[in-house]
Amino acid sequence: MTTIKFSAFDSEENDLHETPFEPIDHENKLLFGKPTEIDFILVRAPQSCIGIRIQGKSLKTSKVDFISVRGTLALIMCTPYIDNFYHNSWEICASKYNGVIYLSAIDSDEDIISNKNTPLIQLKRQSWGFKFEQYITTDTVDGVPDISSKTHQLEEYCVVLKSILNSHTLLYKAEIDAVIPHRDLSPEISTTSSYVEIKTIRSLKTENEKYYFYRYKMAYWWAQSYLAGISEIICGNRTDAGIINSIDVLRVSNFPKEAHGMWSPDVCLNFCDKFLNFLKRVMIEDDPNVVYKFSYKGKDKIYCTKLVNPENRYRVIPKWYTVAFD
């Protein structure tokens, strides 16, 4: 796994760190409003990694097969185990352009309705997680936590990672919660050893709570961490009132053993490999205006629908990107 790009941006999508990778002029690039997850990669990843065009010359073969985001890939990996999970369906849109498949999960109609009716307690729990991050992280090695910021949950530090899964070369964005300062972290060194994930969870008391955690949440945490090369998760154990009573440092490599056979990393990776092979087979048209929508609604069935010139919510590749290469 290789780190291609470091970048941080604030709630207004302003880049907080100047970097040498700016492949094209992006003025007025956002034709559809707020940037998508794919926009982040296309703006920040160097062209030489994507392999579409270098110094004005088109390449016949790309250096990557898929461009996506970590959340989408983790969702695919965990699909064999989500049938009885509270969120047991998904929709993923994909387009092929110059031989590269771009894919990203989207909100289904059910998700849109659910998001509009999110219970207040769920929003509070999300806020507690962001606040926990504020309490245990600093902007500098010798700094102190800034617990007064009200925009912390709108700020992200992201990397673009390049990885290989069997015959597939993947380029994807991943948000990084924090880094361990005594470990190496440098734009010149392609390492993920410094990255750490920060989570909060309600203190597990009943057998049902423990089963839910080990069966579902741990599998997703493992997939997220695996894709970003993260070896440790700092987990705050909270009360129903959002008070952190204790903090655990969880070793990701121990997760499969602790799950006691409830899920398997091999099953997750094999399913992802087969799904990516499936995309390569069915996505025949190399056209950014053609979107293949894949829908999983449980029961081991994935439905594929081809959309031509779809509405904006289904588009994967932004128009500014293809216009830049015309």
Coordinates of C-alpha atoms in Angstrom, one line a residue:
M1 CA 0.0 0.0 0.0
T2 CA 1.4 3.4 -1.0
T3 CA 0.4 6.8 0.2
I4 CA 0.1 9.0 -2.9
K5 CA -1.1 12.3 -1.4
F6 CA -1.5 14.1 1.9
S7 CA -4.2 16.8 2.2
A8 CA -6.3 18.5 4.8
F9 CA -9.3 20.7 4.2
D10 CA -11.8 22.7 6.2
S11 CA -15.6 23.1 6.3
E12 CA -15.4 25.3 3.2
E13 CA -13.4 22.7 1.2
N14 CA -10.3 24.9 1.4
D15 CA -7.0 23.0 1.2
L16 CA -5.2 23.5 4.5
H17 CA -1.8 22.3 3.2
E18 CA -0.3 23.5 -0.1
T19 CA 1.0 20.5 -2.1
P20 CA 2.8 20.0 -5.4
F21 CA 0.1 18.0 -7.0
E22 CA -2.3 20.1 -9.0
P23 CA -3.0 18.3 -12.4
I24 CA -5.2 20.9 -14.0
D25 CA -6.8 24.4 -13.5
H26 CA -9.8 23.8 -11.3
E27 CA -11.4 27.2 -11.5
N28 CA -15.2 26.8 -11.7
K29 CA -14.8 23.0 -11.7
L30 CA -17.7 22.2 -9.4
L31 CA -20.7 22.2 -11.7
F32 CA -23.0 20.3 -9.4
G33 CA -22.3 22.2 -6.1
K34 CA -20.6 20.5 -3.2
P35 CA -17.6 18.3 -4.2
T36 CA -18.2 14.6 -4.3
E37 CA -15.8 12.0 -2.8
I38 CA -14.5 11.3 -6.3
D39 CA -13.8 15.0 -6.9
F40 CA -11.3 14.9 -4.0
I41 CA -9.2 12.3 -5.6
L42 CA -9.3 13.7 -9.1
V43 CA -8.3 17.2 -7.9
R44 CA -5.5 16.0 -5.6
A45 CA -4.0 12.8 -7.0
P46 CA -1.2 13.3 -9.5
Q47 CA -2.0 12.4 -13.1
S48 CA 0.9 9.9 -13.2
C49 CA -0.9 7.8 -10.7
I50 CA -4.2 7.7 -12.6
G51 CA -2.3 7.2 -15.8
I52 CA -4.8 9.0 -18.1
R53 CA -2.6 11.6 -19.6
I54 CA 1.0 12.8 -18.9
Q55 CA 2.5 15.9 -20.5
G56 CA -0.4 16.1 -23.1
K57 CA 0.0 12.5 -24.2
S58 CA -2.7 9.9 -23.8
L59 CA -1.8 6.6 -22.3
K60 CA -3.2 3.4 -23.9
T61 CA -3.0 1.6 -20.6
S62 CA -3.9 2.9 -17.1
K63 CA -1.9 2.4 -14.0
V64 CA -5.0 1.8 -12.0
D65 CA -8.2 -0.2 -12.5
F66 CA -10.5 1.4 -10.0
I67 CA -10.8 4.9 -8.4
S68 CA -13.0 5.0 -5.4
V69 CA -13.2 5.9 -1.7
R70 CA -12.5 3.8 1.4
G71 CA -16.1 3.8 2.7
T72 CA -17.4 2.3 -0.6
L73 CA -14.7 -0.4 -0.6
A74 CA -15.3 -1.2 3.0
L75 CA -19.1 -1.5 2.4
I76 CA -18.4 -3.9 -0.5
M77 CA -16.1 -6.0 1.7
C78 CA -18.6 -6.3 4.5
T79 CA -21.6 -7.2 2.2
P80 CA -21.5 -11.0 3.1
Y81 CA -22.3 -10.1 6.7
I82 CA -24.8 -7.2 6.6
D83 CA -28.1 -9.1 5.9
N84 CA -29.2 -8.8 9.6
F85 CA -27.5 -5.5 10.1
Y86 CA -29.7 -2.3 10.6
H87 CA -28.2 -1.0 7.3
N88 CA -28.5 -4.0 5.1
S89 CA -28.6 -2.6 1.6
W90 CA -26.6 -0.2 -0.6
E91 CA -26.5 1.4 -4.0
I92 CA -23.2 2.0 -5.8
C93 CA -22.8 3.9 -9.0
A94 CA -19.9 3.4 -11.4
S95 CA -18.7 4.8 -14.8
K96 CA -15.8 3.8 -17.0
Y97 CA -13.5 6.4 -18.5
N98 CA -10.3 5.7 -20.5
G99 CA -10.3 2.2 -19.1
V100 CA -10.6 3.2 -15.5
I101 CA -13.7 2.3 -13.4
Y102 CA -14.8 5.1 -11.0
L103 CA -17.2 3.9 -8.3
S104 CA -18.9 5.5 -5.3
A105 CA -21.7 4.6 -2.9
I106 CA -24.7 6.9 -3.1
D107 CA -27.7 7.6 -0.8
S108 CA -30.7 5.5 -1.9
D109 CA -34.2 6.9 -1.8
E110 CA -34.6 5.1 1.6
D111 CA -31.4 6.7 2.8
I112 CA -32.5 10.2 1.9
I113 CA -35.7 9.8 3.8
S114 CA -33.9 8.2 6.8
N115 CA -31.3 11.0 6.9
K116 CA -34.1 13.7 6.9
N117 CA -35.6 12.0 9.9
T118 CA -32.5 11.2 11.9
P119 CA -33.3 11.0 15.6
L120 CA -31.8 13.7 17.8
I121 CA -30.1 11.1 20.0
Q122 CA -28.2 9.7 16.9
L123 CA -27.0 13.2 16.0
K124 CA -25.8 13.6 19.6
R125 CA -23.9 10.4 19.4
Q126 CA -22.1 11.5 16.3
S127 CA -21.3 14.8 18.0
W128 CA -19.9 13.0 21.0
G129 CA -17.5 11.1 18.7
F130 CA -16.2 14.3 17.1
K131 CA -15.8 15.9 20.6
F132 CA -13.8 12.8 21.8
E133 CA -11.4 13.4 18.9
Q134 CA -11.0 17.0 20.0
Y135 CA -10.1 16.0 23.5
I136 CA -7.3 13.5 22.5
T137 CA -5.7 15.2 19.5
T138 CA -3.7 18.3 18.8
D139 CA -2.7 20.3 15.7
T140 CA 1.0 20.0 16.6
V141 CA 3.2 17.5 18.4
D142 CA 3.7 19.9 21.4
G143 CA 0.3 21.4 21.2
V144 CA -2.7 21.1 23.5
P145 CA -6.2 20.0 22.5
D146 CA -8.5 22.7 21.3
I147 CA -11.9 21.7 22.7
S148 CA -13.6 25.0 21.9
S149 CA -13.8 24.6 18.2
K150 CA -17.3 24.2 16.8
T151 CA -16.2 23.3 13.3
H152 CA -14.0 20.3 14.1
Q153 CA -16.6 17.8 12.8
L154 CA -16.5 19.6 9.4
E155 CA -12.7 19.3 9.0
E156 CA -10.9 16.3 7.6
Y157 CA -7.4 15.1 7.0
C158 CA -7.4 12.8 4.0
V159 CA -4.9 10.8 2.0
V160 CA -5.0 9.1 -1.4
L161 CA -3.9 5.5 -1.2
K162 CA -2.8 3.1 -3.9
S163 CA -3.2 -0.6 -3.2
I164 CA -3.5 -3.9 -5.0
L165 CA -6.1 -6.6 -4.4
N166 CA -5.2 -9.7 -6.5
S167 CA -5.4 -8.5 -10.1
H168 CA -6.9 -5.1 -9.3
T169 CA -5.0 -1.9 -8.7
L170 CA -7.0 0.5 -6.6
L171 CA -6.7 4.3 -6.0
Y172 CA -8.9 5.6 -3.2
K173 CA -9.4 8.4 -0.7
A174 CA -9.3 7.7 3.1
E175 CA -10.0 10.1 5.9
I176 CA -7.4 9.8 8.7
D177 CA -8.5 10.7 12.2
A178 CA -5.0 11.2 13.6
V179 CA -1.3 10.2 13.5
I180 CA 1.0 8.9 16.2
P181 CA 3.7 11.6 16.5
H182 CA 6.7 9.4 17.4
R183 CA 6.2 7.4 14.2
D184 CA 7.5 8.5 10.9
L185 CA 5.2 10.7 8.9
S186 CA 6.6 12.6 5.9
P187 CA 5.3 13.3 2.4
E188 CA 8.6 11.8 1.2
I189 CA 7.9 8.5 2.9
S190 CA 5.0 6.4 1.6
T191 CA 4.0 4.8 4.9
T192 CA 0.7 4.3 6.8
S193 CA 2.4 3.3 10.1
S194 CA 1.6 6.6 11.7
Y195 CA -2.2 6.5 11.0
V196 CA -4.6 5.8 13.8
E197 CA -8.4 5.5 13.9
I198 CA -10.5 7.0 16.7
K199 CA -13.8 5.5 17.7
T200 CA -16.4 5.7 20.4
I201 CA -18.8 3.0 21.5
R202 CA -21.4 2.5 24.1
S203 CA -19.9 0.4 26.9
L204 CA -20.9 -3.2 26.2
K205 CA -23.0 -4.8 29.0
T206 CA -25.4 -7.3 27.6
E207 CA -24.7 -10.4 25.4
N208 CA -26.8 -8.9 22.6
E209 CA -24.7 -5.7 22.6
K210 CA -21.5 -7.8 22.5
Y211 CA -22.8 -9.9 19.7
Y212 CA -23.8 -6.9 17.7
F213 CA -20.4 -5.3 18.1
Y214 CA -18.3 -8.4 17.3
R215 CA -20.5 -9.6 14.5
Y216 CA -21.1 -6.3 12.6
K217 CA -19.3 -3.3 13.9
M218 CA -15.9 -5.0 14.4
A219 CA -16.0 -6.4 10.8
Y220 CA -16.6 -2.9 9.4
W221 CA -13.9 -1.4 11.6
W222 CA -11.5 -4.1 10.4
A223 CA -12.3 -3.4 6.8
Q224 CA -11.8 0.4 7.2
S225 CA -8.5 -0.1 9.0
Y226 CA -7.3 -2.7 6.5
L227 CA -7.8 -0.4 3.6
A228 CA -5.9 2.5 5.2
G229 CA -3.1 0.3 6.6
I230 CA -4.1 1.2 10.2
S231 CA -2.9 -1.1 12.9
E232 CA -4.5 0.5 16.0
I233 CA -7.9 2.0 17.0
I234 CA -8.2 4.3 20.0
C235 CA -11.7 3.5 21.3
G236 CA -13.5 5.5 23.9
N237 CA -16.1 3.6 25.9
R238 CA -19.0 5.9 26.7
T239 CA -22.2 6.0 28.8
D240 CA -25.7 6.7 27.4
A241 CA -25.1 10.3 28.4
G242 CA -21.9 10.5 26.3
I243 CA -19.4 10.4 29.1
I244 CA -16.2 8.5 28.3
N245 CA -15.4 6.1 31.2
S246 CA -12.4 4.4 29.7
I247 CA -10.2 4.2 26.7
D248 CA -8.9 1.1 25.0
V249 CA -6.2 0.8 22.3
L250 CA -7.4 -2.0 20.0
R251 CA -5.0 -4.0 17.8
V252 CA -6.7 -4.5 14.4
S253 CA -4.8 -7.7 13.7
N254 CA -6.5 -9.3 16.7
F255 CA -10.0 -8.6 15.5
P256 CA -10.6 -11.8 13.5
K257 CA -9.6 -13.9 16.5
E258 CA -11.7 -11.9 18.9
A259 CA -14.7 -12.3 16.6
H260 CA -14.6 -16.1 17.2
G261 CA -15.6 -17.0 13.6
M262 CA -18.5 -14.6 13.3
W263 CA -16.8 -13.1 10.2
S264 CA -13.7 -13.8 8.1
P265 CA -11.2 -11.4 6.5
D266 CA -10.8 -13.9 3.7
V267 CA -14.5 -13.9 2.9
C268 CA -14.5 -10.0 2.9
L269 CA -11.6 -9.8 0.5
N270 CA -12.8 -12.6 -1.8
F271 CA -16.2 -11.0 -2.1
C272 CA -14.6 -7.6 -2.9
D273 CA -12.4 -9.3 -5.5
K274 CA -15.3 -11.1 -7.1
F275 CA -17.4 -7.9 -7.2
L276 CA -14.6 -5.9 -8.9
N277 CA -14.3 -8.7 -11.4
F278 CA -18.0 -8.5 -12.0
L279 CA -17.8 -4.8 -12.7
K280 CA -15.0 -5.4 -15.2
R281 CA -17.2 -7.9 -17.0
V282 CA -20.5 -6.0 -17.2
M283 CA -19.2 -2.4 -17.6
I284 CA -18.6 -2.6 -21.3
E285 CA -19.2 1.0 -22.3
D286 CA -16.3 3.4 -21.8
D287 CA -18.3 6.6 -21.4
P288 CA -18.5 9.0 -18.4
N289 CA -22.1 9.8 -19.3
V290 CA -23.1 6.1 -18.8
V291 CA -23.6 5.1 -15.2
Y292 CA -24.0 1.5 -14.0
K293 CA -26.1 1.5 -10.8
F294 CA -25.5 -1.6 -8.6
S295 CA -28.1 -2.3 -5.9
Y296 CA -27.9 -4.8 -3.1
K297 CA -31.0 -5.4 -1.1
G298 CA -30.0 -8.6 0.7
K299 CA -30.5 -12.2 -0.1
D300 CA -27.2 -12.5 -2.0
K301 CA -28.6 -10.6 -5.1
I302 CA -27.0 -7.6 -6.7
Y303 CA -29.0 -5.8 -9.4
C304 CA -27.4 -3.8 -12.2
T305 CA -29.1 -1.0 -14.1
K306 CA -27.6 1.0 -16.9
L307 CA -28.3 4.8 -16.9
V308 CA -27.6 7.0 -19.9
N309 CA -27.1 10.7 -19.2
P310 CA -28.5 10.2 -15.6
E311 CA -29.5 12.9 -13.2
N312 CA -26.8 14.5 -11.2
R313 CA -27.2 12.4 -8.0
Y314 CA -26.1 9.3 -10.0
R315 CA -23.2 10.8 -11.8
V316 CA -19.8 9.6 -10.7
I317 CA -17.3 11.4 -13.0
P318 CA -17.7 15.2 -12.9
K319 CA -18.0 17.1 -16.2
W320 CA -15.0 19.4 -15.3
Y321 CA -12.8 16.3 -15.3
T322 CA -13.6 15.0 -18.8
V323 CA -13.7 18.6 -20.2
A324 CA -10.1 19.1 -19.0
F325 CA -9.0 16.1 -21.1
D326 CA -10.9 17.0 -24.3

